[in-house]
Short mmCIF file of C-alpha atoms and ligand atoms in Angstrom, two decimals:
data_model
loop_
_atom_site.label_atom_id
_atom_site.label_comp_id
_atom_site.label_asym_id
_atom_site.label_seq_id
_atom_site.Cartn_x
_atom_site.Cartn_y
_atom_site.Cartn_z
CA UNK A 154 26.48 20.43 3.08
CA UNK A 155 27.38 24.06 2.43
CA UNK A 156 26.54 24.40 -1.23
CA UNK A 157 23.70 21.90 -1.48
CA UNK A 158 20.50 23.54 -2.72
CA UNK A 159 18.21 21.03 -0.97
CA UNK A 160 20.07 21.47 2.34
CA UNK A 161 19.44 25.20 1.95
CA UNK A 162 15.75 24.57 1.24
CA UNK A 163 15.50 22.28 4.29
CA UNK A 164 17.03 25.05 6.44
CA UNK A 165 14.61 27.63 5.05
CA UNK A 166 17.42 29.58 3.38
CA UNK A 167 15.76 29.41 -0.06
CA UNK A 168 12.06 30.24 -0.36
CA UNK A 169 10.10 27.17 -1.42
CA UNK A 170 6.50 26.14 -1.65
CA UNK A 171 6.41 23.75 1.31
CA UNK A 172 3.60 21.23 1.68
CA UNK A 173 4.95 19.34 4.71
CA UNK A 174 7.59 19.70 7.40
CA UNK A 175 8.58 17.65 10.42
CA UNK A 176 11.78 17.16 12.37
CA UNK A 177 13.21 14.68 9.85
CA UNK A 178 11.68 15.50 6.49
CA UNK A 179 10.48 18.44 4.41
CA UNK A 180 8.39 18.39 1.24
CA UNK A 181 7.95 21.14 -1.33
CA UNK A 182 6.62 21.65 -4.84
CA UNK A 183 9.00 20.88 -7.71
CA UNK A 184 10.00 24.03 -9.61
CA UNK A 185 9.57 22.24 -12.93
CA UNK A 186 6.53 20.03 -12.41
CA UNK A 187 6.11 16.94 -14.59
CA UNK A 188 2.53 16.32 -13.45
CA UNK A 189 -0.29 18.36 -11.86
CA UNK A 190 1.01 17.16 -8.49
CA UNK A 191 4.82 17.07 -8.30
CA UNK A 192 6.28 17.22 -4.83
CA UNK A 193 9.81 16.51 -3.63
CA UNK A 194 10.16 14.82 -0.26
CA UNK A 195 13.66 15.05 1.26
CA UNK A 196 15.37 14.14 4.51
CA UNK A 197 16.72 17.15 6.36
CA UNK A 198 19.98 15.25 6.67
CA UNK A 199 22.21 15.31 3.60
CA UNK A 200 22.69 12.03 1.72
CA UNK A 201 24.19 12.34 -1.74
CA UNK A 202 21.92 9.63 -3.13
CA UNK A 203 20.00 6.49 -2.22
CA UNK A 204 23.33 4.67 -2.31
CA UNK A 205 24.66 6.66 0.63
CA UNK A 206 21.81 5.98 3.04
CA UNK A 207 23.27 4.06 5.97
CA UNK A 208 20.24 3.85 8.23
CA UNK A 209 16.90 2.22 7.45
CA UNK A 210 15.04 4.76 9.53
CA UNK A 211 15.80 7.30 6.78
CA UNK A 212 13.82 5.16 4.34
CA UNK A 213 11.08 4.63 6.86
CA UNK A 214 10.64 8.36 7.45
CA UNK A 215 10.99 9.37 3.80
CA UNK A 216 8.52 6.87 2.38
CA UNK A 217 6.02 7.03 5.21
CA UNK A 218 6.01 10.83 4.94
CA UNK A 219 5.42 10.64 1.20
CA UNK A 220 2.47 8.27 1.67
CA UNK A 221 1.08 10.51 4.41
CA UNK A 222 1.30 13.55 2.11
CA UNK A 223 -0.35 11.57 -0.70
CA UNK A 224 -3.25 10.71 1.60
CA UNK A 225 -3.52 14.31 2.82
CA UNK A 226 -3.73 15.46 -0.80
CA UNK A 227 -6.53 12.97 -1.47
CA UNK A 228 -4.55 10.89 -3.94
CA UNK A 229 -5.69 7.51 -2.65
CA UNK A 230 -8.47 7.04 -5.20
CA UNK A 231 -6.67 7.92 -8.42
CA UNK A 232 -3.21 6.84 -7.31
CA UNK A 233 0.24 8.33 -7.47
CA UNK A 234 3.86 7.46 -8.16
CA UNK A 235 6.94 7.68 -5.97
CA UNK A 236 10.32 7.87 -7.73
CA UNK A 237 13.89 8.13 -6.48
CA UNK A 238 16.23 8.87 -9.36
CA UNK A 239 19.71 7.60 -8.59
CA UNK A 240 22.93 8.28 -10.48
CA UNK A 241 23.49 9.45 -14.02
CA UNK A 242 21.37 6.99 -15.97
CA UNK A 243 18.77 7.12 -13.23
CA UNK A 244 18.31 10.81 -14.05
CA UNK A 245 19.52 12.26 -10.76
CA UNK A 246 20.48 15.93 -11.12
CA UNK A 247 20.41 17.15 -7.52
CA UNK A 248 22.84 15.31 -5.26
CA UNK A 249 20.68 15.32 -2.12
CA UNK A 250 18.39 12.31 -1.71
CA UNK A 251 14.85 13.16 -2.79
CA UNK A 252 11.66 11.29 -3.53
CA UNK A 253 9.39 12.56 -6.31
CA UNK A 254 5.68 12.27 -5.54
CA UNK A 255 3.78 12.53 -8.83
CA UNK A 256 0.06 12.45 -9.47
CA UNK A 257 -2.87 14.11 -11.20
CA UNK A 258 -2.57 12.53 -14.64
CA UNK A 259 -2.08 9.08 -16.10
CA UNK A 260 1.67 8.74 -15.71
CA UNK A 261 2.11 5.82 -18.08
CA UNK A 262 4.50 2.91 -17.92
CA UNK A 263 7.29 2.20 -18.71
CA UNK A 264 9.05 5.54 -18.18
CA UNK A 265 10.69 7.05 -21.24
P1 AMP B 442 16.28 14.71 -10.04
O1 AMP B 442 16.41 14.94 -11.52
O2 AMP B 442 15.64 13.42 -9.67
O3 AMP B 442 17.61 14.93 -9.34
O4 AMP B 442 15.28 15.80 -9.53
C1 AMP B 442 15.66 17.09 -9.16
C2 AMP B 442 14.39 17.90 -9.18
O5 AMP B 442 14.61 19.06 -8.40
C3 AMP B 442 13.95 18.36 -10.56
O6 AMP B 442 12.64 17.86 -10.82
C4 AMP B 442 13.97 19.89 -10.46
O7 AMP B 442 12.91 20.48 -11.17
C5 AMP B 442 13.86 20.10 -8.97
N1 AMP B 442 14.41 21.33 -8.43
C6 AMP B 442 15.66 21.82 -8.61
N2 AMP B 442 15.83 22.94 -7.88
C7 AMP B 442 14.67 23.16 -7.22
C8 AMP B 442 14.20 24.16 -6.32
N3 AMP B 442 14.98 25.18 -5.93
N4 AMP B 442 12.93 24.07 -5.86
C9 AMP B 442 12.13 23.05 -6.25
N5 AMP B 442 12.52 22.08 -7.09
C10 AMP B 442 13.75 22.13 -7.57
ZN1 ZN B 443 22.04 18.46 0.90
#
């Protein structure tokens, strides 16, 4: 999508701090981190939100990539959280599907 910031990041048109790239998915550090580790994992393909995903392989690739990154970062022992904000009350602000990978502090539960 022409004006989508995460599409531009996926295409390398906006400099980002990438931690992972493959043919389907890219992952980069969140600009406004909410934890010592805060990474966004996105499909290269544009989906406005979780509600628009029409193919289970998108979920497979997104979540398996996030778990792979978590393992590569050594987060297995202390744990981590994966979040997909969806819609207004879900807190979604960027309309390109993304998974937040958060770790490095006690994240607490329930969310505020
Ligand atoms: P959400 O509120 O779930 O839609 O999350 C959007 C996230 O994208 C927020 O945590 C922002 O800090 C982050 N963000 C927005 N623009 C950028 C960018 N150019 N590079 C990295 N993270 C970004
Ligand atoms: Zn997009």
